[in-house]
N, CA, C and O of each residue as an XYZ file, in Angstrom:
288
protein
N     -23.919    123.922    -80.112
C     -25.054    124.829    -80.044
C     -26.239    124.114    -79.470
O     -26.548    123.016    -79.933
N     -26.942    124.668    -78.473
C     -27.992    123.922    -77.829
C     -29.257    124.053    -78.709
O     -29.470    125.026    -79.433
N     -30.121    122.928    -78.575
C     -31.348    122.890    -79.355
C     -32.326    123.861    -78.783
O     -32.399    124.059    -77.570
N     -33.029    124.427    -79.604
C     -34.141    125.365    -79.284
C     -35.295    124.582    -78.659
O     -35.655    123.500    -79.123
N     -35.875    125.162    -77.580
C     -37.121    124.382    -76.951
C     -38.168    124.331    -78.037
O     -38.257    125.185    -78.919
N     -38.977    123.251    -77.918
C     -40.062    123.111    -78.777
C     -41.122    124.158    -78.551
O     -41.315    124.660    -77.444
N     -41.824    124.482    -79.664
C     -42.805    125.589    -79.642
C     -44.150    125.019    -79.237
O     -45.088    125.800    -79.074
N     -44.325    123.639    -79.051
C     -45.615    123.102    -78.779
C     -46.047    123.521    -77.319
O     -45.298    123.462    -76.343
N     -47.342    123.948    -77.303
C     -47.912    124.414    -76.000
C     -48.258    123.136    -75.195
O     -48.819    122.170    -75.713
N     -47.921    123.189    -74.006
C     -48.260    122.155    -73.005
C     -49.513    122.501    -72.221
O     -49.644    123.620    -71.724
N     -50.411    121.579    -72.106
C     -51.674    121.854    -71.308
C     -51.249    122.043    -69.845
O     -50.391    121.338    -69.313
N     -51.922    123.067    -69.211
C     -51.642    123.313    -67.824
C     -52.237    122.281    -67.025
O     -53.291    121.770    -67.403
N     -51.655    121.900    -65.912
C     -52.257    120.866    -64.960
C     -53.652    121.580    -64.472
O     -53.753    122.787    -64.249
N     -54.648    120.672    -64.355
C     -55.890    121.126    -63.850
C     -56.712    121.896    -64.945
O     -57.796    122.412    -64.672
N     -56.166    121.947    -66.158
C     -56.946    122.603    -67.221
C     -58.225    121.820    -67.508
O     -58.341    120.668    -67.090
N     -59.127    122.381    -68.166
C     -60.339    121.700    -68.456
C     -61.448    122.305    -67.615
O     -62.360    121.622    -67.149
N     -61.330    123.655    -67.434
C     -62.327    124.345    -66.637
C     -63.755    124.140    -67.056
O     -64.668    124.096    -66.231
N     -63.931    124.017    -68.333
C     -65.311    123.859    -68.799
C     -65.936    122.529    -68.152
O     -67.077    122.508    -67.692
N     -65.114    121.475    -68.163
C     -65.599    120.245    -67.703
C     -65.833    120.308    -66.211
O     -66.792    119.722    -65.709
N     -64.991    120.996    -65.510
C     -65.241    121.143    -64.073
C     -66.423    121.974    -63.772
O     -67.207    121.695    -62.865
N     -66.549    123.067    -64.596
C     -67.825    123.882    -64.362
C     -69.088    123.069    -64.690
O     -70.081    123.167    -63.969
N     -69.064    122.273    -65.762
C     -70.285    121.445    -66.044
C     -70.507    120.510    -64.925
O     -71.661    120.292    -64.555
N     -69.483    119.929    -64.343
C     -69.703    118.968    -63.277
C     -70.217    119.697    -62.043
O     -71.061    119.175    -61.315
N     -69.697    120.927    -61.804
C     -70.153    121.669    -60.694
C     -71.713    122.039    -60.795
O     -72.450    121.964    -59.812
N     -72.120    122.412    -61.958
C     -73.433    122.754    -62.235
C     -74.368    121.485    -62.103
O     -75.471    121.570    -61.563
N     -73.887    120.344    -62.605
C     -74.671    119.086    -62.527
C     -74.846    118.690    -60.998
O     -75.905    118.249    -60.552
N     -73.744    118.886    -60.270
C     -73.901    118.575    -58.839
C     -74.734    119.502    -58.098
O     -75.406    119.084    -57.156
N     -74.751    120.805    -58.459
C     -75.614    121.787    -57.899
C     -77.085    121.466    -58.099
O     -77.895    121.537    -57.175
N     -77.421    121.090    -59.411
C     -78.733    120.728    -59.832
C     -79.226    119.520    -58.964
O     -80.348    119.497    -58.458
N     -78.340    118.559    -58.837
C     -78.665    117.284    -58.243
C     -78.946    117.570    -56.755
O     -79.906    117.037    -56.197
N     -78.113    118.409    -56.110
C     -78.338    118.721    -54.648
C     -79.638    119.524    -54.492
O     -80.376    119.288    -53.535
N     -79.948    120.479    -55.412
C     -81.112    121.269    -55.303
C     -82.389    120.376    -55.442
O     -83.385    120.565    -54.743
N     -82.303    119.437    -56.342
C     -83.522    118.479    -56.573
C     -83.576    117.629    -55.347
O     -84.673    117.437    -54.824
N     -82.485    117.095    -54.834
C     -82.614    116.253    -53.611
C     -83.148    117.014    -52.368
O     -83.921    116.492    -51.565
N     -82.674    118.304    -52.263
C     -83.185    119.109    -51.085
C     -84.673    119.326    -51.274
O     -85.423    119.245    -50.301
N     -85.122    119.593    -52.458
C     -86.552    119.925    -52.673
C     -87.349    118.674    -52.389
O     -88.418    118.764    -51.784
N     -86.873    117.498    -52.803
C     -87.633    116.261    -52.510
C     -87.630    116.010    -50.995
O     -88.668    115.633    -50.449
N     -86.545    116.198    -50.324
C     -86.424    116.003    -48.848
C     -87.384    116.915    -48.095
O     -88.060    116.476    -47.164
N     -87.445    118.167    -48.490
C     -88.308    119.141    -47.859
C     -89.704    118.749    -48.166
O     -90.549    118.850    -47.276
N     -90.015    118.327    -49.303
C     -91.389    117.891    -49.639
C     -91.845    116.790    -48.760
O     -92.975    116.854    -48.276
N     -91.071    115.791    -48.511
C     -91.420    114.699    -47.589
C     -91.495    115.107    -46.158
O     -92.419    114.708    -45.449
N     -90.563    115.881    -45.715
C     -90.501    116.318    -44.287
C     -91.647    117.222    -43.976
O     -92.281    117.066    -42.933
N     -91.952    118.192    -44.863
C     -92.989    119.183    -44.572
C     -94.388    118.773    -45.089
O     -95.351    119.522    -44.925
N     -94.496    117.593    -45.707
C     -95.752    117.057    -46.339
C     -96.415    118.059    -47.131
O     -97.605    118.343    -46.998
N     -95.519    118.666    -48.075
C     -96.040    119.525    -49.195
C     -95.623    119.145    -50.451
O     -94.585    118.499    -50.592
N     -96.419    119.522    -51.518
C     -96.020    119.140    -52.858
C     -94.875    119.999    -53.314
O     -94.517    120.967    -52.643
N     -94.300    119.666    -54.431
C     -93.194    120.424    -55.058
C     -93.573    121.865    -55.363
O     -92.843    122.815    -55.082
N     -94.771    121.971    -55.963
C     -95.182    123.231    -56.298
C     -95.468    124.196    -55.108
O     -95.211    125.398    -55.181
N     -95.999    123.620    -54.033
C     -96.183    124.343    -52.835
C     -94.913    124.887    -52.238
O     -94.868    126.022    -51.764
N     -93.861    124.055    -52.263
C     -92.469    124.518    -51.845
C     -91.953    125.566    -52.740
O     -91.393    126.537    -52.231
N     -92.081    125.476    -54.046
C     -91.621    126.472    -54.939
C     -92.308    127.774    -54.740
O     -91.685    128.835    -54.787
N     -93.609    127.703    -54.514
C     -94.370    129.028    -54.312
C     -93.958    129.632    -53.010
O     -93.822    130.849    -52.885
N     -93.746    128.723    -51.977
C     -93.265    129.319    -50.665
C     -91.882    129.949    -50.798
O     -91.580    130.943    -50.138
N     -91.059    129.378    -51.636
C     -89.671    130.021    -51.757
C     -89.781    131.314    -52.536
O     -89.085    132.299    -52.288
N     -90.700    131.257    -53.497
C     -90.825    132.541    -54.395
C     -91.436    133.667    -53.609
O     -91.063    134.821    -53.823
N     -92.377    133.389    -52.690
C     -93.187    134.409    -51.940
C     -92.851    134.604    -50.526
O     -93.716    134.832    -49.680
N     -91.508    134.510    -50.247
C     -90.966    134.526    -48.886
C     -90.933    136.092    -48.521
O     -91.395    136.913    -49.313
N     -90.411    136.446    -47.384
C     -90.412    137.790    -46.874
C     -89.396    138.672    -47.367
O     -89.289    139.803    -46.892
N     -88.559    138.213    -48.375
C     -87.531    139.084    -49.028
C     -88.121    140.278    -49.572
O     -89.241    140.202    -50.078
N     -87.469    141.427    -49.526
C     -87.901    142.696    -50.047
C     -88.025    142.810    -51.586
O     -88.600    143.741    -52.149
N     -87.407    141.732    -52.231
C     -87.446    141.734    -53.723
C     -88.478    140.616    -54.081
O     -88.869    139.829    -53.218
N     -88.881    140.569    -55.299
C     -89.794    139.524    -55.800
C     -89.043    138.275    -56.123
O     -87.835    138.166    -55.913
N     -89.787    137.337    -56.638
C     -89.100    135.999    -57.040
C     -88.198    136.223    -58.188
O     -88.431    137.089    -59.032
N     -87.116    135.403    -58.222
C     -86.232    135.424    -59.393
C     -86.881    134.786    -60.595
O     -87.924    134.137    -60.517
N     -86.189    135.009    -61.755
C     -86.622    134.377    -62.967
C     -86.676    132.932    -62.905
O     -87.705    132.373    -63.283
N     -85.606    132.197    -62.437
C     -85.610    130.767    -62.242
C     -86.675    130.307    -61.325
O     -87.202    129.222    -61.568
N     -87.047    130.980    -60.327
C     -88.139    130.618    -59.410
C     -89.470    130.666    -60.119
O     -90.315    129.783    -59.967
N     -89.643    131.754    -60.924
C     -90.928    131.876    -61.612
C     -90.998    130.774    -62.726
O     -92.064    130.196    -62.937
N     -89.904    130.493    -63.415
C     -89.911    129.509    -64.429
C     -90.191    128.061    -63.809
O     -90.895    127.249    -64.410
N     -89.621    127.793    -62.612
C     -89.864    126.582    -61.891
C     -91.327    126.285    -61.560
O     -91.741    125.129    -61.481
N     -92.108    127.373    -61.366
C     -93.553    127.218    -61.060
C     -94.456    126.933    -62.264
O     -95.648    126.669    -62.102
N     -93.901    126.986    -63.431
C     -94.755    126.738    -64.684
C     -95.168    125.321    -64.851
O     -95.856    124.988    -65.816
């Protein structure tokens, strides 16, 4: 008689989505910060001036919550 397969669950390759998601968010934040600093230097504007410019652009909708929070 053949032995029954073990009932232990095997982790799927590439599992750990929360770790990948957190790394993705960290990379996104780092790039956003780097881009803001680069624009600040190239355009000779302060960080707050760039944030206000982004929030008050010509889009038909108003600034987003994160944009408003960034200007505090």
